[in-house]
Coordinates of N, CA and C in Angstrom, one line a residue:
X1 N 24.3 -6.4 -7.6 CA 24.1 -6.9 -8.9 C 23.0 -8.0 -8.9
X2 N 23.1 -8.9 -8.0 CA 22.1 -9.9 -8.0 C 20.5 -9.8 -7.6
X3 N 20.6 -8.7 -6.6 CA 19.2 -8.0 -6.1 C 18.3 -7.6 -7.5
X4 N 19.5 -6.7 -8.4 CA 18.1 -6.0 -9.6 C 18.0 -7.1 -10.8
X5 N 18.8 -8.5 -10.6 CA 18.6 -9.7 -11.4 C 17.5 -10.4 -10.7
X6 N 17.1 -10.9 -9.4 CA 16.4 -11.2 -8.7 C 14.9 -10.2 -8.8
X7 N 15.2 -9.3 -8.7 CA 13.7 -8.7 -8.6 C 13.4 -8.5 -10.3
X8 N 14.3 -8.3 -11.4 CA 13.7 -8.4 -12.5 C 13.5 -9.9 -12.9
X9 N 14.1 -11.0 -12.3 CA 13.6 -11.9 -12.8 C 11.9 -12.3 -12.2
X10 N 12.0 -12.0 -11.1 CA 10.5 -11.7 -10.2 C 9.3 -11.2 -11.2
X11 N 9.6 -10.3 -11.4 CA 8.9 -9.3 -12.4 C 8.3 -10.4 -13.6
X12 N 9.4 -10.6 -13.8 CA 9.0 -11.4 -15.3 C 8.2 -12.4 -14.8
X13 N 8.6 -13.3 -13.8 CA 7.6 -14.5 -13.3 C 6.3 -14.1 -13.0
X14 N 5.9 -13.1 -12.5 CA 5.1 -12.8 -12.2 C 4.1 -12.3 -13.6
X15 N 4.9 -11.4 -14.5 CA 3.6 -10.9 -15.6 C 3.7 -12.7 -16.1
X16 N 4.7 -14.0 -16.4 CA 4.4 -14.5 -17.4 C 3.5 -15.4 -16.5
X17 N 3.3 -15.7 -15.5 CA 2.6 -17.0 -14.4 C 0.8 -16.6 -14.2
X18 N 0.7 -15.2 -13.9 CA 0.3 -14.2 -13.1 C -0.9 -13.7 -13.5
X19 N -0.4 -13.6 -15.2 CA -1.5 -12.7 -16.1 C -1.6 -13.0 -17.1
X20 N -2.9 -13.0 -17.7 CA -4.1 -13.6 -18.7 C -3.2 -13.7 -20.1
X21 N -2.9 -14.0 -20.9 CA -2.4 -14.3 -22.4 C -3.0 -12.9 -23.2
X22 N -3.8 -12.3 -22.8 CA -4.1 -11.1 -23.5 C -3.8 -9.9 -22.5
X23 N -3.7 -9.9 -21.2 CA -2.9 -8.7 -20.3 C -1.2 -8.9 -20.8
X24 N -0.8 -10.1 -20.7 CA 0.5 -9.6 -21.2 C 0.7 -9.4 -22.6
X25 N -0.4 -9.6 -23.7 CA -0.1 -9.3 -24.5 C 0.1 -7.8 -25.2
X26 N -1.1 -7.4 -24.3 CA -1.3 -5.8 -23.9 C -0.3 -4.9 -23.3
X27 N 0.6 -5.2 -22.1 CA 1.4 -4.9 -21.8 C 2.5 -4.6 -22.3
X28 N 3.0 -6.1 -23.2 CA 4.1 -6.1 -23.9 C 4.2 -5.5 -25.3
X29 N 2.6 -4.7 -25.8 CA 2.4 -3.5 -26.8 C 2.1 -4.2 -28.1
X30 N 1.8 -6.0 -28.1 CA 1.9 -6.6 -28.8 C 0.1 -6.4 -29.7
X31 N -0.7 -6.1 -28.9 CA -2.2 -5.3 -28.9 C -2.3 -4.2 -28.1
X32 N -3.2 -3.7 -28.7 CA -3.6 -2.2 -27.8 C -4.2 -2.5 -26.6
X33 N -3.6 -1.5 -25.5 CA -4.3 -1.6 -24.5 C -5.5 -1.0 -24.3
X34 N -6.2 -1.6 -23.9 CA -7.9 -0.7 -23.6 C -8.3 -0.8 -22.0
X35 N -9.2 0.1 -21.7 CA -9.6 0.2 -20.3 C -10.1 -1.4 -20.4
X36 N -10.7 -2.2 -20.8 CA -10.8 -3.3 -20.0 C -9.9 -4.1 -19.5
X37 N -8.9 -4.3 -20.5 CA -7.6 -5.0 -19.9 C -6.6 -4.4 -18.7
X38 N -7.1 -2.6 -19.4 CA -5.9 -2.4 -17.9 C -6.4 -2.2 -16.5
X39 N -8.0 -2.1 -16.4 CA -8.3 -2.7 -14.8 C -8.1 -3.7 -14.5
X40 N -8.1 -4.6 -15.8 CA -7.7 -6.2 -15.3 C -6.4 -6.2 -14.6
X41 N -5.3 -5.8 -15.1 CA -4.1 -5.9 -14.6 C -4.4 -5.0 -13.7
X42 N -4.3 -3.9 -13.1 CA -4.7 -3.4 -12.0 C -5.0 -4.2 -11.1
X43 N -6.5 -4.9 -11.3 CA -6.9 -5.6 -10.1 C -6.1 -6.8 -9.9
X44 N -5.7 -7.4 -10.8 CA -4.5 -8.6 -10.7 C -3.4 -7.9 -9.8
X45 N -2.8 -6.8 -9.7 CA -1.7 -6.3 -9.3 C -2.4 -6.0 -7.7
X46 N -3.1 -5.5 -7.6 CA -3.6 -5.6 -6.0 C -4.2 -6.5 -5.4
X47 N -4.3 -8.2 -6.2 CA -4.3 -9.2 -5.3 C -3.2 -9.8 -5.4
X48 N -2.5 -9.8 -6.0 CA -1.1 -10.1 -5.9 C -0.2 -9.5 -5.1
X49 N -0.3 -8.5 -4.5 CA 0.4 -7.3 -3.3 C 1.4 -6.8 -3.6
X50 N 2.4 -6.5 -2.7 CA 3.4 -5.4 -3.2 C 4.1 -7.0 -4.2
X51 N 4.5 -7.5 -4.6 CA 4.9 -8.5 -5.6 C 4.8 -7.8 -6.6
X52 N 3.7 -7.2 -7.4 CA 3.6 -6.5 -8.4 C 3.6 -5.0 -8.1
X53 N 4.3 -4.8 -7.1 CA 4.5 -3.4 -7.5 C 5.1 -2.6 -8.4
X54 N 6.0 -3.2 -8.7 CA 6.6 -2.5 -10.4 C 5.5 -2.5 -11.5
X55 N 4.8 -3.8 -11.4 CA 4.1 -3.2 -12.8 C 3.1 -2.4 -12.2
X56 N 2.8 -2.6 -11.0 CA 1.7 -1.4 -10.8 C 1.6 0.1 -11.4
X57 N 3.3 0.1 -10.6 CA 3.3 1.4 -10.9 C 3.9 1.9 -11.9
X58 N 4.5 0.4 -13.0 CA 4.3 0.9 -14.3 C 3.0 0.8 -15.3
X59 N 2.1 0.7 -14.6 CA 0.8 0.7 -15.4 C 0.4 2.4 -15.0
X60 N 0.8 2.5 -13.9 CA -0.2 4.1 -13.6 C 0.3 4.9 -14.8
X61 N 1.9 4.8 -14.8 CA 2.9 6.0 -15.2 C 2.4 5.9 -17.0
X62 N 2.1 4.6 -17.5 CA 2.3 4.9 -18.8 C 0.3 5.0 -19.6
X63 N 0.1 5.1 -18.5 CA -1.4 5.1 -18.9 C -2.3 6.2 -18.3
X64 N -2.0 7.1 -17.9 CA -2.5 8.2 -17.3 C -4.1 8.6 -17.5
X65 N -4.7 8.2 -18.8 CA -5.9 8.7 -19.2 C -6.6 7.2 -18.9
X66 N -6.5 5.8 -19.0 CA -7.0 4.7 -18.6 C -7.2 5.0 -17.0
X67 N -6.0 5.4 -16.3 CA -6.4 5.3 -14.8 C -7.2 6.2 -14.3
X68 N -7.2 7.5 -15.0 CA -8.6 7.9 -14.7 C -9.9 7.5 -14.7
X69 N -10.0 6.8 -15.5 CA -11.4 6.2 -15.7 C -11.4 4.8 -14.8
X70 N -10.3 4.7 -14.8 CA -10.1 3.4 -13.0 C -10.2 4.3 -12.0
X71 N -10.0 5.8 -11.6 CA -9.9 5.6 -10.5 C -11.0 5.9 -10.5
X72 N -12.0 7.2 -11.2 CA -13.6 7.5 -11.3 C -14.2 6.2 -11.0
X73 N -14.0 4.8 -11.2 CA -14.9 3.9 -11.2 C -15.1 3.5 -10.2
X74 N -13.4 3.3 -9.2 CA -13.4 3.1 -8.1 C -14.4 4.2 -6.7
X75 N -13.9 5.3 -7.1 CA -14.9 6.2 -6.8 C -16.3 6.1 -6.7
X76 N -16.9 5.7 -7.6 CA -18.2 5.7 -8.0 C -18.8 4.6 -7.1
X77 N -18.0 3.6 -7.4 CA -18.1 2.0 -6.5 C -18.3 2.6 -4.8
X78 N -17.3 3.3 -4.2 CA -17.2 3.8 -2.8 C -18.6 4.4 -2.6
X79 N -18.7 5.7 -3.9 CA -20.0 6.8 -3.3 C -21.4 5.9 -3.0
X80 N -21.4 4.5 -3.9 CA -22.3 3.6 -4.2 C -22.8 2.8 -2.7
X81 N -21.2 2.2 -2.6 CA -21.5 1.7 -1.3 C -22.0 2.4 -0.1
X82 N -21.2 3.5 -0.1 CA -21.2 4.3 1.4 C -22.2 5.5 1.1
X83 N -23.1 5.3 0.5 CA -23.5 6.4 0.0 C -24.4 7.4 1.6
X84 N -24.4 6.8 2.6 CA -24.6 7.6 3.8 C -23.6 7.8 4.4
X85 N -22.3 7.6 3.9 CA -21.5 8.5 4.4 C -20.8 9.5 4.0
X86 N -20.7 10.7 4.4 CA -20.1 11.7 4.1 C -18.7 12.2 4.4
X87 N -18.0 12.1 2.8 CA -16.9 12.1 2.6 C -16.5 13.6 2.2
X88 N -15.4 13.9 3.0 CA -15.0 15.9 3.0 C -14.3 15.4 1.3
X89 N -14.9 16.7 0.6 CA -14.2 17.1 -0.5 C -12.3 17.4 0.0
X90 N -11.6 17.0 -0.9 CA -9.8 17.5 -1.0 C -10.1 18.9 -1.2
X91 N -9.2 19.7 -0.4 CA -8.9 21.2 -0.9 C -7.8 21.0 -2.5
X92 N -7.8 21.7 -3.8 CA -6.6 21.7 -4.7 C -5.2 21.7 -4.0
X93 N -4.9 22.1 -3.0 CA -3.7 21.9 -2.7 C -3.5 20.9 -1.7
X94 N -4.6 19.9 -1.4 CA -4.3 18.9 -0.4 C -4.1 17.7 -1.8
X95 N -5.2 17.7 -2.8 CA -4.9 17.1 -3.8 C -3.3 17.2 -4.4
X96 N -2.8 18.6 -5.0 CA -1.7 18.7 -5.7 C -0.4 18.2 -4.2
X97 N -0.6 18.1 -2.9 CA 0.3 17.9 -2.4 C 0.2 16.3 -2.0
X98 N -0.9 15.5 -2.4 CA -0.4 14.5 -2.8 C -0.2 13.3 -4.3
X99 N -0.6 14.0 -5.0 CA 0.5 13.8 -6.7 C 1.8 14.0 -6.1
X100 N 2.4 15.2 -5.2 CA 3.5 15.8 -5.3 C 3.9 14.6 -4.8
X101 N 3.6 13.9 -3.3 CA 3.7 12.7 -2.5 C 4.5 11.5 -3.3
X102 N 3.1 11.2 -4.0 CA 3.2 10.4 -5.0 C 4.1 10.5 -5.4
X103 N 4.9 11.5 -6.6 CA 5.9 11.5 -7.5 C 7.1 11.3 -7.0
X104 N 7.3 11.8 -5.3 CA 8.2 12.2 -4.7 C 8.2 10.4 -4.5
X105 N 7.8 9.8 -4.3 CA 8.1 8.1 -4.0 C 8.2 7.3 -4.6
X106 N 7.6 7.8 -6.2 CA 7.8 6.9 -6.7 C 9.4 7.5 -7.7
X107 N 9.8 8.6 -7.8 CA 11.1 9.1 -7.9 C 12.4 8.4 -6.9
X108 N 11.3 8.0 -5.6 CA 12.7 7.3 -4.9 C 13.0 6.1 -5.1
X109 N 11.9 5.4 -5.3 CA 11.8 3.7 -6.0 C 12.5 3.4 -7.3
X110 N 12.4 4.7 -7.9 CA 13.0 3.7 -9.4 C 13.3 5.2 -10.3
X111 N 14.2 6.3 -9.5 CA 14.8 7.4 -9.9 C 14.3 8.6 -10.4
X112 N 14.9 9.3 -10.8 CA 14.6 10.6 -11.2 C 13.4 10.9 -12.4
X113 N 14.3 10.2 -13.2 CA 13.6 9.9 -14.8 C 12.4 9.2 -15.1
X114 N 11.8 9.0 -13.6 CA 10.7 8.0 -13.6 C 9.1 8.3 -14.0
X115 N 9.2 9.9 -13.5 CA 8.2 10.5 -13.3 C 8.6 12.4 -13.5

């Protein structure tokens, strides 16, 4: 009992200490979210570390079309930097078998109905 009181009170310290007066405002559906705000929280969430891992990975799950255009960006950033190096294309089934990865973990983290 005290663990999922402890990590949700975590949670909350973390969006209310953590993040900008317009990311939580965004989050909490109070304003629309827009791709600017939610790479903000994104990159807030991975300097913060696994600490925000719930909202991390409640940012992916509920914004599916925003994190596309985060991950393309991040992408773009890599091809940019490393642009002499050559990175092998994913076969479709090395890609679909890790979404599957993916879902399969984050289904163990926080249940069935998660994803």
């Amino acid at each position: 009992m005290y663990k999922g009181i402890n990590k949700r009170l975590c949670n909350f310290l973390i969006e209310i200490f953590e993040l900008t007066d317009e990311q939580l405002a965004a989050i909490d559906y109070q304003i629309p979210m827009t791709q600017e705000i939610y790479d903000s929280v994104l990159d807030r969430c991975m300097e913060l570390g696994t600490a925000a891992d719930d909202l991390f990975y409640r940012m992916l799950l509920e914004y599916p079309d925003f994190l596309s255009v985060y991950a393309q960006k991040i992408e773009d950033e890599v091809n940019e930097k490393y642009a002499d190096i050559d990175i092998p294309e994913s076969s479709p089934e090395e890609l679909d078998d890790g979404w599957e990865d993916l879902c399969r973990r984050i289904r163990e983290k926080y249940g069935e109905d998660a994803i």
